[in-house]
PDB file of C-alpha atoms in Angstrom:
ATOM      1  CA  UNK A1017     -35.309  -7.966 -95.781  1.00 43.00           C
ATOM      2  CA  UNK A1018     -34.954 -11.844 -95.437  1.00 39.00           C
ATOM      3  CA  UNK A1019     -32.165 -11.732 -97.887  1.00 46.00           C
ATOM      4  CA  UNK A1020     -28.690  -9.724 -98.889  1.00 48.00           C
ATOM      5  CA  UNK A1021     -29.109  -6.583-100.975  1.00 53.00           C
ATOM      6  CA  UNK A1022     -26.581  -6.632-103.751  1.00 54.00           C
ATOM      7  CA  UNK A1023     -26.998  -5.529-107.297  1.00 51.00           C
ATOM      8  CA  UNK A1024     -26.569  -9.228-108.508  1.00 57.00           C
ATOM      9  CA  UNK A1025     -28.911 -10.957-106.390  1.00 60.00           C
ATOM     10  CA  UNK A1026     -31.567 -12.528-108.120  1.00 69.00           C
ATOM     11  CA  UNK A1027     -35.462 -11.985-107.505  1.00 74.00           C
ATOM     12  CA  UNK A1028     -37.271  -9.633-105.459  1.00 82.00           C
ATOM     13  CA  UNK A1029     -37.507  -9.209-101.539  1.00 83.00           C
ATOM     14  CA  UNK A1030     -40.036  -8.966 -99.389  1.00 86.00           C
ATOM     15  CA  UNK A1031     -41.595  -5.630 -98.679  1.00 86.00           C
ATOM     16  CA  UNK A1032     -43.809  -4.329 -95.390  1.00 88.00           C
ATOM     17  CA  UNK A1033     -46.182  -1.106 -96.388  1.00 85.00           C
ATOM     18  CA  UNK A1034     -46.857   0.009 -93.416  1.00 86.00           C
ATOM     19  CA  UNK A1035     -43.817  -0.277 -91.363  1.00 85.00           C
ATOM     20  CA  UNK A1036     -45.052   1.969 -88.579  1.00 85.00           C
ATOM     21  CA  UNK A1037     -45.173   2.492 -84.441  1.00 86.00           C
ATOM     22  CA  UNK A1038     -47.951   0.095 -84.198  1.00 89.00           C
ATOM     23  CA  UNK A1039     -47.070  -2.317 -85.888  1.00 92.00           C
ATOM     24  CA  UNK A1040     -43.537  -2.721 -84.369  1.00 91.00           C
ATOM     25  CA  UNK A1041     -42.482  -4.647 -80.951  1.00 94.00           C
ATOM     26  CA  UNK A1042     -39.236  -4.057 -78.907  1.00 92.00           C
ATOM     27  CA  UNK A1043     -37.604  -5.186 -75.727  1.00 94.00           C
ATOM     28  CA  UNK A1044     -36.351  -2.963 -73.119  1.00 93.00           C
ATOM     29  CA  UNK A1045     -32.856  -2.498 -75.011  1.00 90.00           C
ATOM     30  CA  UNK A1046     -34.683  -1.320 -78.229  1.00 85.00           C
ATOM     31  CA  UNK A1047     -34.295  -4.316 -79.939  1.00 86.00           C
ATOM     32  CA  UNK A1048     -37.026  -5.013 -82.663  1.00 88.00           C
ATOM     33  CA  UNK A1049     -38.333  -8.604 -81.564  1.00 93.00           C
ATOM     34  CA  UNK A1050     -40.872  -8.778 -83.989  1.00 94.00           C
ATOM     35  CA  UNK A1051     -42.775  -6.979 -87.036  1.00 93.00           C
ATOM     36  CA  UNK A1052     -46.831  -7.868 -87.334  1.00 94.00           C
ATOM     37  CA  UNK A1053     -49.595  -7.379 -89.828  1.00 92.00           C
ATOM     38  CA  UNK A1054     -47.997  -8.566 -92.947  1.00 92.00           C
ATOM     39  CA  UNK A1055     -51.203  -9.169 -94.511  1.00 90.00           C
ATOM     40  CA  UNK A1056     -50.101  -6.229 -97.483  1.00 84.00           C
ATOM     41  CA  UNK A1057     -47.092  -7.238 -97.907  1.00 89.00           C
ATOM     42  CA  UNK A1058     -45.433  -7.970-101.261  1.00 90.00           C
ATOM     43  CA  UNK A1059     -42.283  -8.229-103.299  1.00 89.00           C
ATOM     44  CA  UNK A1060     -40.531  -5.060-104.268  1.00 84.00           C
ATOM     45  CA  UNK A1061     -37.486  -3.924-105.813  1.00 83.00           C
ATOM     46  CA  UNK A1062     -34.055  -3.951-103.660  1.00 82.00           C
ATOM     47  CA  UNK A1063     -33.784  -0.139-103.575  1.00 83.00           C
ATOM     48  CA  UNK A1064     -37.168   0.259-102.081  1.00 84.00           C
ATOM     49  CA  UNK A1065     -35.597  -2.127 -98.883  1.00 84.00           C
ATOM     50  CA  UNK A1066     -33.096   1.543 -98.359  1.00 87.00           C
ATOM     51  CA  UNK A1067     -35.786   3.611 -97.923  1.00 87.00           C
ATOM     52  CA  UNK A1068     -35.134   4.907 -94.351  1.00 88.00           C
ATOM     53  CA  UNK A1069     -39.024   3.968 -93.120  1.00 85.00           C
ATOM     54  CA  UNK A1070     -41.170   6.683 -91.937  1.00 83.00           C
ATOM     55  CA  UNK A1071     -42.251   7.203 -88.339  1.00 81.00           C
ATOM     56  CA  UNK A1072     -44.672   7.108 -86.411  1.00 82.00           C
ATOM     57  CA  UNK A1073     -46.630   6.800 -89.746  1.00 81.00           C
ATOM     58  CA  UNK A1074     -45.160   5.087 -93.392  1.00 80.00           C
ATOM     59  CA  UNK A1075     -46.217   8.949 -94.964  1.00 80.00           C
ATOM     60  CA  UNK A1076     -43.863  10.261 -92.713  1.00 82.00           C
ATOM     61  CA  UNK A1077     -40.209  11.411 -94.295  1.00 82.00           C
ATOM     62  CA  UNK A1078     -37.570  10.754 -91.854  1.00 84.00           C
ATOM     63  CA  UNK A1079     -35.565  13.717 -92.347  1.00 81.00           C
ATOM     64  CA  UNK A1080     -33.404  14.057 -89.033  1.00 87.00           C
ATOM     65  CA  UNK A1081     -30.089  12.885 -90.801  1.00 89.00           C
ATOM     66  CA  UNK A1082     -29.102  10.804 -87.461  1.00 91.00           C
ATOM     67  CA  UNK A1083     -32.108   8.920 -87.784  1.00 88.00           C
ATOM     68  CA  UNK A1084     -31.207   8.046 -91.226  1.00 90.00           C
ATOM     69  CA  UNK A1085     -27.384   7.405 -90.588  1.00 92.00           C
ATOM     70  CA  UNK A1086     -28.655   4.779 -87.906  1.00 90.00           C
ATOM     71  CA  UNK A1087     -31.030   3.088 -89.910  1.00 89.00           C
ATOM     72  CA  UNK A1088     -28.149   2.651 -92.727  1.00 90.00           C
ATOM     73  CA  UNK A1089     -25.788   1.265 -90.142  1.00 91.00           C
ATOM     74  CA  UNK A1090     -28.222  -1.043 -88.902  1.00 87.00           C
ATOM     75  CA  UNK A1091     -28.667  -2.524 -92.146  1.00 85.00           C
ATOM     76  CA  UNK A1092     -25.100  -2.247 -93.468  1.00 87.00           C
ATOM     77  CA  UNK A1093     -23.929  -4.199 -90.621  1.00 87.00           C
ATOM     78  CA  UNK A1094     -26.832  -6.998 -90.762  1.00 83.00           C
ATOM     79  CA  UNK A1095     -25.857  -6.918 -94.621  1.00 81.00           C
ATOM     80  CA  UNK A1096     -22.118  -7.613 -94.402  1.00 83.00           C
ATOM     81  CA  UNK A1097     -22.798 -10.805 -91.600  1.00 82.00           C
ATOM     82  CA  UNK A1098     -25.582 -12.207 -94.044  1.00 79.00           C
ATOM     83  CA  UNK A1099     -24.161 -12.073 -97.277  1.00 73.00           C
ATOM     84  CA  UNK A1100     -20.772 -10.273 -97.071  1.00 70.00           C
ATOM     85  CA  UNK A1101     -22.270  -7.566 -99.493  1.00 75.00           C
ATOM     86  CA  UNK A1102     -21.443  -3.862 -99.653  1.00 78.00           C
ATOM     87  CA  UNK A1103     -24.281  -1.382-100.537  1.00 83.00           C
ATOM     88  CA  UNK A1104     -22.491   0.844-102.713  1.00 84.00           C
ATOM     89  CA  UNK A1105     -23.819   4.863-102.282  1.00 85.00           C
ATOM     90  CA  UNK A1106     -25.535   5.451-105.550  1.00 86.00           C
ATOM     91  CA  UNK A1107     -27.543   2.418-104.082  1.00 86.00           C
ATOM     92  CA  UNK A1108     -28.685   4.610-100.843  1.00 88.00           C
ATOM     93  CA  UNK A1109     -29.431   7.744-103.467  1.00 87.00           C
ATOM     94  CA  UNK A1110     -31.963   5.530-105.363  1.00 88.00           C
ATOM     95  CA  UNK A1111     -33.036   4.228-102.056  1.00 87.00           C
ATOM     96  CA  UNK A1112     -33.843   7.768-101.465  1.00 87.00           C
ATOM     97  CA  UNK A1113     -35.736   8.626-104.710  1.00 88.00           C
ATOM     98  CA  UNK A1114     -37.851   5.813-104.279  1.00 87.00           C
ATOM     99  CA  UNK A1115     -38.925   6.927-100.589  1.00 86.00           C
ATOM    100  CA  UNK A1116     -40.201  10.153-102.647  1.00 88.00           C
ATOM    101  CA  UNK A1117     -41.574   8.046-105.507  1.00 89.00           C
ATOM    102  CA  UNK A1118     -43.401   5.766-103.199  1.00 86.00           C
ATOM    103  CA  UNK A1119     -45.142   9.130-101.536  1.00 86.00           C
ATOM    104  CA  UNK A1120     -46.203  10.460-104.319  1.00 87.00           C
ATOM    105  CA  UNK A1121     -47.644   7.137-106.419  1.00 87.00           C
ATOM    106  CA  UNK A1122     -49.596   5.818-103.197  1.00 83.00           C
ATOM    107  CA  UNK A1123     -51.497   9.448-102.874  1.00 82.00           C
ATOM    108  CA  UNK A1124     -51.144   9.239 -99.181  1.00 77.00           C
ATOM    109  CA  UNK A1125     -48.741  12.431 -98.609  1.00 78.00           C
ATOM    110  CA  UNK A1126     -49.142  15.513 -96.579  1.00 75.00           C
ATOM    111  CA  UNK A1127     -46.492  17.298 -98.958  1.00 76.00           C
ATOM    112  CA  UNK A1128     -46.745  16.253-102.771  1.00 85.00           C
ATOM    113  CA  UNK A1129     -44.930  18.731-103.921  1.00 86.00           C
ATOM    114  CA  UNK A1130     -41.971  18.926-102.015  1.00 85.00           C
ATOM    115  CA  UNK A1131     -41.817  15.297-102.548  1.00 86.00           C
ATOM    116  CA  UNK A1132     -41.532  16.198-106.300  1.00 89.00           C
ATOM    117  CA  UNK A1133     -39.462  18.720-106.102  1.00 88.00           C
ATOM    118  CA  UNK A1134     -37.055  16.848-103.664  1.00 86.00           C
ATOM    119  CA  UNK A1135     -37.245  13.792-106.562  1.00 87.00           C
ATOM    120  CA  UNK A1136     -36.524  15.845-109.284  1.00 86.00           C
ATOM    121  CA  UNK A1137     -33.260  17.369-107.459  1.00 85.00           C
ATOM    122  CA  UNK A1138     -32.007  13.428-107.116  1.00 82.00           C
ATOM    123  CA  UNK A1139     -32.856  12.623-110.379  1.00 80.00           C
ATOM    124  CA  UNK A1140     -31.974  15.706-112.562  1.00 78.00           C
ATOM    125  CA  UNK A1141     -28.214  17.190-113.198  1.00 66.00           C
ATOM    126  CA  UNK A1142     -27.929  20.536-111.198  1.00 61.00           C
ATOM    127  CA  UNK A1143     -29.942  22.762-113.539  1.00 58.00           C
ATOM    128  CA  UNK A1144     -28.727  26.353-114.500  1.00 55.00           C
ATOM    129  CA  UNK A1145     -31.599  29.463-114.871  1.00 53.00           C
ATOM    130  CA  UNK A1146     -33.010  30.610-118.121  1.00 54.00           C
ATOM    131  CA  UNK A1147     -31.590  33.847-120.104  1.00 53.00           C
ATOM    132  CA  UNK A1148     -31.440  36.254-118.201  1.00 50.00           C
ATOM    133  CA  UNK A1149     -31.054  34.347-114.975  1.00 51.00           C
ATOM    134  CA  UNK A1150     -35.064  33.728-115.422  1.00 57.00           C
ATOM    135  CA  UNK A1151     -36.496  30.707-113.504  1.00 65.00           C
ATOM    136  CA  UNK A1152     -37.671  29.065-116.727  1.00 66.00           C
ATOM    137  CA  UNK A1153     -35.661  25.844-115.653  1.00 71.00           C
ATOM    138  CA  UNK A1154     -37.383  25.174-112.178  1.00 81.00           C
ATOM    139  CA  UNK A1155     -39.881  22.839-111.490  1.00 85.00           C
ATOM    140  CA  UNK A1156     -42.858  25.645-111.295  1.00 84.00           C
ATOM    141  CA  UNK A1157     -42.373  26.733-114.706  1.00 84.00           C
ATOM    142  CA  UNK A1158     -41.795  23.483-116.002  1.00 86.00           C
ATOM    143  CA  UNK A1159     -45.134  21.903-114.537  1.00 87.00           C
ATOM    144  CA  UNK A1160     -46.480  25.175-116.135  1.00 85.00           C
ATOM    145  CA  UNK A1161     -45.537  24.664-119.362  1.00 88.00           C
ATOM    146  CA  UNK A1162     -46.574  21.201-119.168  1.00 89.00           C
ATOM    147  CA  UNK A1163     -49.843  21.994-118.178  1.00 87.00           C
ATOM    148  CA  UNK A1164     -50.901  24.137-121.078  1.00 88.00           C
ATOM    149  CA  UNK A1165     -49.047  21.685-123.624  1.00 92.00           C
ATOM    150  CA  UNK A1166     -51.844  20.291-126.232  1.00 95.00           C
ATOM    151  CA  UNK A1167     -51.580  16.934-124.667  1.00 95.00           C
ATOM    152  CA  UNK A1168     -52.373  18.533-121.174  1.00 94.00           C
ATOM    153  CA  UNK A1169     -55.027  20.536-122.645  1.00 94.00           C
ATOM    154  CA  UNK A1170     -57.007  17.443-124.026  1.00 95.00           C
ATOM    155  CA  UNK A1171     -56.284  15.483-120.977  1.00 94.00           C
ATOM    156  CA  UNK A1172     -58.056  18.243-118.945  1.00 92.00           C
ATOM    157  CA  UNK A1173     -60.978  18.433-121.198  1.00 92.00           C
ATOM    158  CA  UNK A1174     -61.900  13.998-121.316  1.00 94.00           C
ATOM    159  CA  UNK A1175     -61.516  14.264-117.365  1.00 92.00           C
ATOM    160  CA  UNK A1176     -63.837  17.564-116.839  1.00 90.00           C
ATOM    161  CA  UNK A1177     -66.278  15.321-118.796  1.00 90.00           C
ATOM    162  CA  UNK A1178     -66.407  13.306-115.754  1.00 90.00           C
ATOM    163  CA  UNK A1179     -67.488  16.460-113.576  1.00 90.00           C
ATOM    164  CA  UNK A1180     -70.164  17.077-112.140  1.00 90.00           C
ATOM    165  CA  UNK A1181     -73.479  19.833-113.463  1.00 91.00           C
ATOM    166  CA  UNK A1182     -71.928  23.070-112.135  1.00 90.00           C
ATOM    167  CA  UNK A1183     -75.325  23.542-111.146  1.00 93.00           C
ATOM    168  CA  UNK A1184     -74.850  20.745-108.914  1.00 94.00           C
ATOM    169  CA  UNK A1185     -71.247  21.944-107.571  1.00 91.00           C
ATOM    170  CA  UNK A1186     -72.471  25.162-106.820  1.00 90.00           C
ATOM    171  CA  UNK A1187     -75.457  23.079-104.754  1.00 94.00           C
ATOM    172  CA  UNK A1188     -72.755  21.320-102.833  1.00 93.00           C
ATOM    173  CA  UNK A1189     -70.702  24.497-101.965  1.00 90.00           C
ATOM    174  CA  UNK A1190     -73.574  26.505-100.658  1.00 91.00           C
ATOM    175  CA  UNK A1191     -74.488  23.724 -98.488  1.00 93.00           C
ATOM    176  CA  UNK A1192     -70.905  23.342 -96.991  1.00 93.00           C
ATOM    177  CA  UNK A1193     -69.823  26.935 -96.684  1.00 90.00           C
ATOM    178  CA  UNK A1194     -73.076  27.685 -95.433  1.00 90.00           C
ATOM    179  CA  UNK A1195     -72.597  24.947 -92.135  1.00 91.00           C
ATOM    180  CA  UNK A1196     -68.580  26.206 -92.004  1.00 87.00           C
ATOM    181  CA  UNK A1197     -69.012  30.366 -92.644  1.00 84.00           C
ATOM    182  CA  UNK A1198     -69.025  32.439 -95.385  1.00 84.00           C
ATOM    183  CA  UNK A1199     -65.170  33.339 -94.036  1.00 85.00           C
ATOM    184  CA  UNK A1200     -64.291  29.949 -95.503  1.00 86.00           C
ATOM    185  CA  UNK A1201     -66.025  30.476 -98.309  1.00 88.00           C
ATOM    186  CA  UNK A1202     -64.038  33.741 -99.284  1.00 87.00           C
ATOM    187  CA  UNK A1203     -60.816  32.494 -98.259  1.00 88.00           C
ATOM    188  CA  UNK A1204     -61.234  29.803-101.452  1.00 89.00           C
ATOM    189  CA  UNK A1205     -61.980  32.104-103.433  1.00 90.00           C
ATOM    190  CA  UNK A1206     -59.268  33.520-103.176  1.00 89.00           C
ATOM    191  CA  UNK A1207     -57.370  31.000-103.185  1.00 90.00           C
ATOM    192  CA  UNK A1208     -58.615  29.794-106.277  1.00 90.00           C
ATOM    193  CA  UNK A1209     -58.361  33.513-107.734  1.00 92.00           C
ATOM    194  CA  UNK A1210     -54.849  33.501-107.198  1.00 88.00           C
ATOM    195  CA  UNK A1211     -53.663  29.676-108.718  1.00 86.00           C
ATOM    196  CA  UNK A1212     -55.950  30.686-112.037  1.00 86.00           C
ATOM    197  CA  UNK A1213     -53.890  34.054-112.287  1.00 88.00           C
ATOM    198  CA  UNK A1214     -50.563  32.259-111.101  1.00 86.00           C
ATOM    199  CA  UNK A1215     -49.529  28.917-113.202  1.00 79.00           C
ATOM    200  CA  UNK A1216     -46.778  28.770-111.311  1.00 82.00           C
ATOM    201  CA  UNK A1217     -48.741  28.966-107.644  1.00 84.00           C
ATOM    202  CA  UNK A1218     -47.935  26.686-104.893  1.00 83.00           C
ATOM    203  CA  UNK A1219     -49.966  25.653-102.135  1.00 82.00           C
ATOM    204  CA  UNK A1220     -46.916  25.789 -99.647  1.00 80.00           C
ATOM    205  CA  UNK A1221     -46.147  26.374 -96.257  1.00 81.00           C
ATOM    206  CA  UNK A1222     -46.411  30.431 -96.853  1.00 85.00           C
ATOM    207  CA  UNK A1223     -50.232  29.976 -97.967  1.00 87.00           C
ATOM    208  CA  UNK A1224     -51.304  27.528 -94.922  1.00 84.00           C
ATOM    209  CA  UNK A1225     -49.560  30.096 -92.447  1.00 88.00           C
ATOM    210  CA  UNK A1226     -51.107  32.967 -94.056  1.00 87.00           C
ATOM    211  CA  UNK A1227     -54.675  31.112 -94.038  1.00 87.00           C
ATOM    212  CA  UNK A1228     -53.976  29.821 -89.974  1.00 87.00           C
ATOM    213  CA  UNK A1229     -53.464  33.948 -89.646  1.00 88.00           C
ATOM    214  CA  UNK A1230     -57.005  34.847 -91.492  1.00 84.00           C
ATOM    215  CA  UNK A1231     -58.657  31.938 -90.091  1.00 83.00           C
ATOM    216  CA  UNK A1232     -57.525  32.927 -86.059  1.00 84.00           C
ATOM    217  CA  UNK A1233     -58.411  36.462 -86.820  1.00 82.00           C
ATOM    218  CA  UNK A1234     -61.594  36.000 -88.065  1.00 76.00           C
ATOM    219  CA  UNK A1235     -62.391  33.168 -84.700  1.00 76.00           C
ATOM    220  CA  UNK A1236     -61.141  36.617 -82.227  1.00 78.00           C
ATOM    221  CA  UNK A1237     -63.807  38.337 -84.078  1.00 71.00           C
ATOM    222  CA  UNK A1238     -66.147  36.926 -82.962  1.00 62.00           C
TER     223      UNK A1238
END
């Protein structure tokens, strides 16, 4: 951020992981007077400066399109009296892919998926169905296909050597479900029932309301 954003500036600027609430000061007028705990900090590609940060925490997605607009004036305008540089728009779009990017490579999201999904709509042309207006061109069947591809297949086999004795799994479940309720315990099942019968399942927002439902019926049960 010390530096103009152009795509002929040499070198890479400096980049804050964990631009968040806490670790941001302001005056009265909003103003930010100062940005601590740069002890993580590192160099980073240009397009990863037009990521609109996330707030409170850096796993949040700022979607509110205000919020967004302001951020990109703020840093238009600072960019123009530093270096007299334009950020073109394709610029902001890969500023955007790399917010989902970033999400998904640091394992620290709440929503991996839509992340993905949300990248591969940025990156991909607009994608037309199958034959017979089938969904064999979205991102379910895709991942689908991928995963029972021979490469995925022998992948999934040299990391299941890494498992542990099913013995030992089944040791570990019984303990937990047993402390949590046997409620629990059939609500994975389940789940788990349905993803082996579904390649194309998604734990989405559907499946989390439908297990809040199960979970507050069974708690008035009792």
């Amino acid at each position: 951020m010390a530096r103009p954003v152009s795509q002929s500036a040499p070198g890479f600027p400096l980049h804050h992981h964990d631009i968040s609430v806490q670790n941001l000061f302001v005056d009265d007028d909003l103003n930010i007077t100062c940005v601590i705990d740069w002890a993580f900090a590192s160099t980073g590609p240009p397009a990863q400066l037009l990521a609109t940060p996330g707030l409170p925490h850096p796993r949040d997605l700022v979607l509110d399109s205000s919020l967004v607009s302001a951020f990109r004036f703020g840093f238009e305008t600072e960019n123009r009296e530093i270096g007299g540089y334009v950020i073109e728009p394709d610029l902001w779009m890969v500023g955007q892919m790399v917010s989902r990017f970033m999400r998904l490579v640091n394992l620290d999201a709440l929503q991996d998926y839509n992340h993905l999904e949300a990248l591969c709509a940025l990156v991909w042309e607009p994608r037309t169905p199958g034959e017979g207006a089938d969904d064999t061109n979205s991102l379910p069947a895709l991942l689908a296909a991928r995963a029972t591809s021979h490469d995925a297949i022998i992948l999934a086999g040299a990391l299941a050597d890494d498992d542990e004795a099913e013995s030992e799994i089944r040791r570990r479940e019984q303990e937990y479900f047993g402390a949590v309720g046997a409620e629990r315990l059939a609500l994975a099942q389940k789940v788990a029932i349905a993803a082996k019968m579904n390649p194309r399942f998604v734990a989405d927002k559907r499946l989390w309301r439908w297990i809040d439902a199960v979970t507050e019926y069974y708690d008035s049960e009792i």
